[in-house]
Amino acid sequence: MSEPTAAVRVSTLELFFDLVFVFTITQLSETLGEEMNLGTLGNVLLILALVWWMYSGYAWLTNAVAPNSTTRRTLLLTGMAGFLVMALAAPEAFGEYGWLFGVSYLVVNVVHSALFRTAGPGARDAMKVLTPLNIVAALLVLAGSLVDEPWRHLLWLLAPILQIAGGYLHRAEMHTIAAGHFAERHGLVVIIAIGESILSIGAGFHGVHLDGGAALTAVLALCVAYYLWWFYFAGDDARAAHALAAVTEPARRARLALNAWGYAHYPILLGILITAVGIKKTVGHAFEALHWEQAIALSGGVAIYLLGHAGFLALLRLRGVYHRLAAAAVILAAIPIGHMLAIAQLATVLAILVGAAIIEDLPEVRRTGRTAISDFGRTTTQE
């Protein structure tokens, strides 16, 4: 089976949609930064799971339904409005604005289901199963926002469980995945999230005296963000798209798309979110000791990102898994350094990322060198 839709590119409207979604990650990062405790982390994990599931649902949607008509674009704009209001309500989703988050989440689900009605027959059949489950999940979120604890958290926990179950309660071959578009869409949301983390860190410098420590922190933070980009985009994104396109059986391709770009990307985005929190805590305190939770966030965020990407590569059977696992382990071992000196931990994390990238690149460098030597030898012989 060929890849007939591999040339389909992500539209600018989809990119606009992704910018709105990533605002949620920024909001959750700010929320976790304000209260760094297990309770807040648990809430962030749950909200991100709910929002990421529906973002992923919209990625599947536009992979099957191009936003190429006024009706479709208007519905997509309505979904974007739902995501925006969810993001605004997210910091108080378990408090004053839980009802607003719940209503917005329901709107996002209803629009998603309505747009899928214009897809092909296979996708429409799949949505006959998925739509009721998604709507019930959204109603659980809305109901949870209207009741007291512990029922609120229990109802919210049931929602993603129901959504995940829905992924296994219908025939995966009902979906037709355009591999190139699908991989590009998820890659764009990752790079936007990394970019937003830089903006969030930059905002943390407001009111901070820009001495040498502050400038060094900013440069190191930029370099860490660069290597987050490197580990995802330095060839692996293209190889991942080719690996998905190479799966010709529709059910296997759909299942691989769900596992690699759905589940494995959750820790990737979570890692970006937590890394931004950890780096912001070093701003203005470069030559001071971090609290344990701050040092854990700095190393833990990067490690979670690498573990998520290792899982992604493992699912696609691509190289680089062990480099990321090893780098994540060493980065976690650097946590005590931050408890002594913030800037030292940040520099150590960067050094580990650089080392892992160099080691991973060595085979490619050797191959390139051998090819260059071989070409030079042939040219010399011919002369």
Coordinates of C-alpha atoms in Angstrom, one line a residue:
M1 CA 0.0 0.0 0.0
S2 CA 1.5 3.3 -1.0
E3 CA 1.4 6.6 1.0
P4 CA -1.0 8.6 -1.2
T5 CA -1.4 11.5 1.2
A6 CA 2.2 11.8 2.4
A7 CA 2.6 15.1 0.5
V8 CA -0.2 16.8 2.5
R9 CA 1.3 19.5 4.7
V10 CA 0.0 21.0 7.9
S11 CA -2.0 24.1 7.2
T12 CA -1.4 27.5 8.7
L13 CA -4.7 27.2 10.5
E14 CA -3.6 24.0 12.2
L15 CA -0.4 25.8 13.2
F16 CA -2.6 28.6 14.7
F17 CA -4.6 25.9 16.5
D18 CA -1.4 24.5 18.0
L19 CA -0.3 27.9 19.3
V20 CA -3.6 28.1 21.3
F21 CA -3.2 24.6 22.6
V22 CA 0.4 25.2 23.8
F23 CA -0.9 28.2 25.9
T24 CA -2.4 25.5 28.2
I25 CA 1.1 24.1 28.8
T26 CA 2.4 27.5 29.6
Q27 CA -0.4 28.0 32.1
L28 CA 0.2 24.6 33.7
S29 CA 3.9 25.4 34.0
E30 CA 3.1 28.7 35.8
T31 CA 0.7 26.8 38.1
L32 CA 3.3 24.2 39.0
G33 CA 6.0 26.9 39.5
E34 CA 3.8 28.7 42.0
E35 CA 3.1 25.7 44.2
M36 CA 5.7 22.9 43.8
N37 CA 4.2 20.1 45.7
L38 CA 2.8 16.6 44.8
G39 CA -0.8 17.8 44.9
T40 CA -0.2 20.4 42.3
L41 CA 1.8 18.1 40.2
G42 CA -1.0 15.5 40.3
N43 CA -3.5 18.1 39.2
V44 CA -1.1 19.2 36.4
L45 CA -0.7 15.6 35.2
L46 CA -4.5 15.1 35.1
I47 CA -5.3 18.4 33.3
L48 CA -2.5 17.8 30.8
A49 CA -3.8 14.2 30.1
L50 CA -7.3 15.5 29.5
V51 CA -6.3 18.4 27.3
W52 CA -3.6 16.4 25.4
W53 CA -6.1 13.6 24.6
M54 CA -8.4 16.1 22.9
Y55 CA -5.5 17.9 21.1
S56 CA -4.5 14.5 19.8
G57 CA -8.1 14.0 18.7
Y58 CA -8.0 17.2 16.7
A59 CA -4.7 16.1 15.1
W60 CA -6.4 12.9 14.0
L61 CA -9.4 15.0 12.8
T62 CA -7.4 17.3 10.6
N63 CA -5.4 14.4 9.3
A64 CA -8.8 13.0 8.0
V65 CA -10.7 16.3 7.4
A66 CA -8.9 19.2 5.8
P67 CA -10.0 22.6 7.2
N68 CA -10.7 23.8 3.6
S69 CA -14.3 25.2 3.8
T70 CA -15.8 28.1 5.7
T71 CA -18.0 25.7 7.8
R72 CA -15.0 23.5 8.8
R73 CA -12.8 26.5 9.6
T74 CA -15.6 28.1 11.7
L75 CA -16.0 24.9 13.7
L76 CA -12.2 24.6 14.1
L77 CA -12.2 28.2 15.4
T78 CA -14.9 27.3 17.9
G79 CA -12.8 24.4 19.1
M80 CA -9.8 26.8 19.4
A81 CA -12.0 29.1 21.5
G82 CA -12.8 26.1 23.8
F83 CA -9.1 25.3 24.2
L84 CA -8.3 29.0 24.9
V85 CA -10.9 29.2 27.7
M86 CA -9.7 25.9 29.1
A87 CA -6.2 27.3 29.2
L88 CA -7.4 30.4 31.0
A89 CA -9.3 28.3 33.5
A90 CA -6.6 25.7 34.0
P91 CA -4.8 27.3 37.0
E92 CA -8.1 27.2 38.9
A93 CA -9.6 24.1 37.3
F94 CA -9.9 22.4 40.7
G95 CA -11.1 25.6 42.3
E96 CA -13.2 28.6 41.3
Y97 CA -13.2 28.1 37.6
G98 CA -13.7 24.3 37.4
W99 CA -17.1 24.8 35.9
L100 CA -15.7 27.0 33.1
F101 CA -13.0 24.4 32.3
G102 CA -15.7 21.7 32.2
V103 CA -18.0 23.7 29.9
S104 CA -15.1 24.5 27.6
Y105 CA -14.0 20.9 27.5
L106 CA -17.5 19.8 26.6
V107 CA -17.5 22.4 23.7
V108 CA -14.2 21.1 22.4
N109 CA -15.6 17.5 22.4
V110 CA -18.8 18.4 20.7
V111 CA -17.0 20.4 18.0
H112 CA -14.6 17.6 17.4
S113 CA -17.5 15.1 17.0
A114 CA -19.3 17.5 14.6
L115 CA -16.3 18.0 12.4
F116 CA -15.6 14.2 12.2
R117 CA -19.1 13.8 10.7
T118 CA -17.7 15.3 7.5
A119 CA -14.8 12.7 7.3
G120 CA -14.7 9.6 5.2
P121 CA -17.0 6.5 5.9
G122 CA -14.3 4.7 8.0
A123 CA -13.7 7.6 10.3
R124 CA -17.4 8.3 10.7
D125 CA -18.0 4.7 11.7
A126 CA -15.2 4.9 14.3
M127 CA -16.7 8.0 15.7
K128 CA -20.0 6.1 16.3
V129 CA -18.1 4.4 19.1
L130 CA -15.7 7.3 20.1
T131 CA -18.2 10.2 20.2
P132 CA -20.4 8.8 23.0
L133 CA -17.4 7.9 25.1
N134 CA -15.7 11.3 24.5
I135 CA -19.0 13.2 25.4
V136 CA -19.5 11.1 28.5
A137 CA -15.9 11.8 29.5
A138 CA -16.5 15.5 29.0
L139 CA -19.7 15.3 31.1
L140 CA -17.7 13.6 33.8
V141 CA -15.3 16.5 33.8
L142 CA -18.1 19.0 34.0
A143 CA -19.9 17.0 36.7
G144 CA -16.7 16.8 38.7
S145 CA -16.3 20.5 38.6
L146 CA -19.7 20.9 40.3
V147 CA -19.1 18.5 43.3
D148 CA -16.8 18.5 46.3
E149 CA -13.8 16.3 46.9
P150 CA -13.1 13.5 46.7
W151 CA -15.7 13.1 44.0
R152 CA -14.2 15.8 41.9
H153 CA -10.9 14.1 41.4
L154 CA -12.5 10.7 41.1
L155 CA -14.8 11.8 38.3
W156 CA -11.9 13.6 36.5
L157 CA -9.8 10.5 36.8
L158 CA -12.5 8.4 35.2
A159 CA -12.6 10.7 32.2
P160 CA -9.2 9.8 30.7
I161 CA -9.6 6.2 31.6
L162 CA -12.8 6.2 29.6
Q163 CA -11.1 8.0 26.7
I164 CA -8.2 5.6 26.6
A165 CA -10.6 2.6 26.7
G166 CA -12.3 4.1 23.7
G167 CA -9.1 3.8 21.7
Y168 CA -9.4 0.0 22.0
L169 CA -13.1 -0.4 21.7
H170 CA -13.3 0.2 17.9
R171 CA -11.5 -1.2 14.9
A172 CA -8.3 0.7 14.3
E173 CA -8.4 0.0 10.6
M174 CA -11.3 2.4 10.3
H175 CA -8.7 5.2 10.4
T176 CA -6.6 6.2 7.4
I177 CA -3.5 8.0 8.6
A178 CA -1.5 10.3 6.3
A179 CA 1.9 9.6 7.8
G180 CA 3.7 12.8 6.7
H181 CA 1.0 15.2 7.9
F182 CA 0.5 13.3 11.1
A183 CA 4.2 13.3 12.1
E184 CA 4.7 17.0 11.0
R185 CA 1.7 18.1 13.1
H186 CA 3.0 16.5 16.3
G187 CA 6.5 17.8 15.6
L188 CA 5.2 21.3 15.2
V189 CA 3.4 21.2 18.6
V190 CA 6.7 20.0 20.2
I191 CA 8.7 22.9 18.7
I192 CA 6.0 25.4 19.7
A193 CA 6.1 24.0 23.3
I194 CA 9.9 24.3 23.4
G195 CA 9.6 27.9 22.1
E196 CA 6.9 28.8 24.6
S197 CA 9.1 27.5 27.4
I198 CA 11.8 29.9 26.3
L199 CA 9.2 32.8 26.4
S200 CA 8.1 31.6 29.9
I201 CA 11.7 31.5 31.1
G202 CA 12.3 34.9 29.6
A203 CA 9.3 36.4 31.4
G204 CA 10.8 35.1 34.6
F205 CA 13.6 37.7 34.2
H206 CA 11.2 40.6 34.7
G207 CA 12.4 42.7 37.5
V208 CA 15.7 40.6 37.8
H209 CA 19.0 42.5 37.9
L210 CA 20.8 41.4 34.7
D211 CA 24.2 40.6 36.1
G212 CA 26.7 38.0 34.9
G213 CA 24.8 35.2 36.6
A214 CA 21.5 36.1 35.0
A215 CA 23.0 36.4 31.6
L216 CA 24.8 33.0 32.0
T217 CA 21.5 31.4 33.2
A218 CA 19.7 32.8 30.1
V219 CA 22.4 31.4 27.7
L220 CA 22.5 28.0 29.4
A221 CA 18.7 27.8 29.3
L222 CA 18.7 28.5 25.6
C223 CA 21.3 25.8 25.0
V224 CA 19.3 23.3 27.0
A225 CA 16.2 24.1 24.9
Y226 CA 18.3 23.7 21.8
Y227 CA 19.3 20.2 22.8
L228 CA 15.7 19.3 23.5
W229 CA 15.1 20.4 20.0
W230 CA 18.1 18.4 18.8
F231 CA 17.1 15.1 20.3
Y232 CA 13.7 15.3 18.6
F233 CA 14.4 17.0 15.3
A234 CA 18.0 16.2 14.3
G235 CA 16.8 13.6 11.8
D236 CA 14.6 11.5 14.0
D237 CA 11.5 13.3 13.1
A238 CA 12.0 12.5 9.4
R239 CA 12.9 8.9 10.2
A240 CA 9.8 8.6 12.4
A241 CA 7.5 9.8 9.6
H242 CA 9.2 7.2 7.2
A243 CA 8.7 4.5 9.8
L244 CA 5.0 5.3 10.1
A245 CA 4.6 5.4 6.3
A246 CA 6.3 2.1 6.0
V247 CA 3.5 0.4 8.0
T248 CA 1.1 -0.6 5.2
E249 CA -1.6 -2.4 7.2
P250 CA -4.2 0.3 8.3
A251 CA -4.9 -1.2 11.8
R252 CA -1.2 -1.5 12.6
R253 CA -0.5 2.0 11.3
A254 CA -3.3 3.5 13.4
R255 CA -2.2 1.7 16.5
L256 CA 1.4 2.8 16.0
A257 CA 0.2 6.4 15.5
L258 CA -1.8 6.2 18.8
N259 CA 1.0 4.7 20.8
A260 CA 4.0 6.7 19.4
W261 CA 2.4 10.1 18.8
G262 CA -0.3 9.9 21.4
Y263 CA 0.9 8.2 24.5
A264 CA 4.7 8.7 24.1
H265 CA 4.3 12.4 23.4
Y266 CA 2.6 13.0 26.7
P267 CA 5.9 12.6 28.7
I268 CA 7.7 14.7 26.0
L269 CA 5.4 17.6 26.6
L270 CA 5.3 17.1 30.3
G271 CA 9.1 17.1 30.3
I272 CA 9.2 20.5 28.5
L273 CA 6.7 21.9 31.0
I274 CA 8.6 20.7 34.1
T275 CA 12.0 21.8 32.6
A276 CA 10.7 25.3 32.2
V277 CA 9.6 25.3 35.9
G278 CA 13.1 24.1 37.0
I279 CA 15.0 26.6 34.9
K280 CA 12.8 29.5 36.0
K281 CA 13.7 28.7 39.6
T282 CA 17.4 29.3 38.8
V283 CA 16.6 32.8 37.4
G284 CA 17.9 35.4 39.8
H285 CA 19.4 32.7 42.0
A286 CA 22.2 31.4 39.9
F287 CA 24.8 31.3 42.7
E288 CA 22.5 30.0 45.3
A289 CA 21.3 26.6 46.3
L290 CA 18.0 25.3 44.9
H291 CA 15.4 23.7 47.2
W292 CA 15.2 19.9 46.6
E293 CA 11.9 20.2 44.7
Q294 CA 13.4 22.8 42.4
A295 CA 16.5 20.8 41.7
I296 CA 14.3 17.7 41.0
A297 CA 12.2 19.8 38.5
L298 CA 15.3 20.9 36.6
S299 CA 16.8 17.5 36.1
G300 CA 13.5 15.6 36.3
G301 CA 11.9 17.6 33.5
V302 CA 14.8 17.0 31.0
A303 CA 14.9 13.3 32.1
I304 CA 11.2 12.8 31.5
Y305 CA 11.5 14.4 28.1
L306 CA 14.3 12.0 27.1
L307 CA 12.5 9.0 28.5
G308 CA 9.4 10.0 26.5
H309 CA 11.4 10.3 23.3
A310 CA 13.2 7.0 24.0
G311 CA 9.8 5.4 24.2
F312 CA 8.8 7.0 21.0
L313 CA 11.9 5.7 19.2
A314 CA 11.5 2.3 20.7
L315 CA 7.9 2.0 19.4
L316 CA 9.2 3.0 15.9
R317 CA 12.2 0.7 16.2
L318 CA 14.6 3.6 15.6
R319 CA 18.1 4.0 17.0
G320 CA 18.9 6.3 19.9
V321 CA 16.9 4.7 22.6
Y322 CA 19.9 3.7 24.8
H323 CA 21.6 7.1 24.5
R324 CA 18.5 8.8 25.8
L325 CA 18.0 6.3 28.7
A326 CA 21.6 6.7 29.8
A327 CA 21.5 10.5 29.5
A328 CA 18.3 10.6 31.5
A329 CA 19.8 8.5 34.3
V330 CA 23.0 10.7 34.5
I331 CA 20.9 13.9 34.5
L332 CA 18.8 12.6 37.4
A333 CA 22.1 11.9 39.3
A334 CA 22.9 15.6 38.9
I335 CA 20.0 16.6 41.2
P336 CA 22.2 17.0 44.4
I337 CA 24.4 19.5 42.5
G338 CA 21.5 21.9 42.3
H339 CA 21.0 21.7 46.0
M340 CA 24.5 23.1 46.3
L341 CA 24.6 25.6 43.4
A342 CA 21.8 26.3 40.9
I343 CA 24.0 27.3 38.0
A344 CA 26.2 24.3 38.4
Q345 CA 23.3 21.9 38.0
L346 CA 22.1 23.8 34.9
A347 CA 25.5 23.6 33.4
T348 CA 25.9 19.9 34.3
V349 CA 22.5 19.1 32.6
L350 CA 23.7 20.9 29.5
A351 CA 27.0 19.1 29.5
I352 CA 25.3 15.7 29.7
L353 CA 23.0 16.6 26.8
V354 CA 26.0 17.8 24.7
G355 CA 27.9 14.6 25.5
A356 CA 25.0 12.4 24.6
A357 CA 24.4 14.2 21.4
I358 CA 28.1 13.9 20.4
I359 CA 28.1 10.1 21.2
E360 CA 24.9 9.6 19.2
D361 CA 26.3 11.5 16.2
L362 CA 29.6 9.6 16.1
P363 CA 28.4 6.8 13.8
E364 CA 27.0 9.4 11.3
V365 CA 30.3 11.4 11.5
R366 CA 32.3 8.2 10.8
R367 CA 30.0 7.3 7.8
T368 CA 30.3 10.8 6.4
G369 CA 34.1 10.8 6.8
R370 CA 34.4 7.4 5.1
T371 CA 32.2 8.5 2.3
A372 CA 34.3 11.7 1.8
I373 CA 37.5 9.7 1.9
S374 CA 36.1 7.2 -0.6
D375 CA 34.9 10.0 -2.9
F376 CA 38.3 11.7 -2.7
G377 CA 40.1 8.5 -3.5
R378 CA 37.9 7.9 -6.6
T379 CA 38.5 11.4 -7.8
T380 CA 42.3 11.1 -7.3
T381 CA 42.3 7.8 -9.2
Q382 CA 40.4 9.2 -12.1
E383 CA 42.7 12.1 -12.3

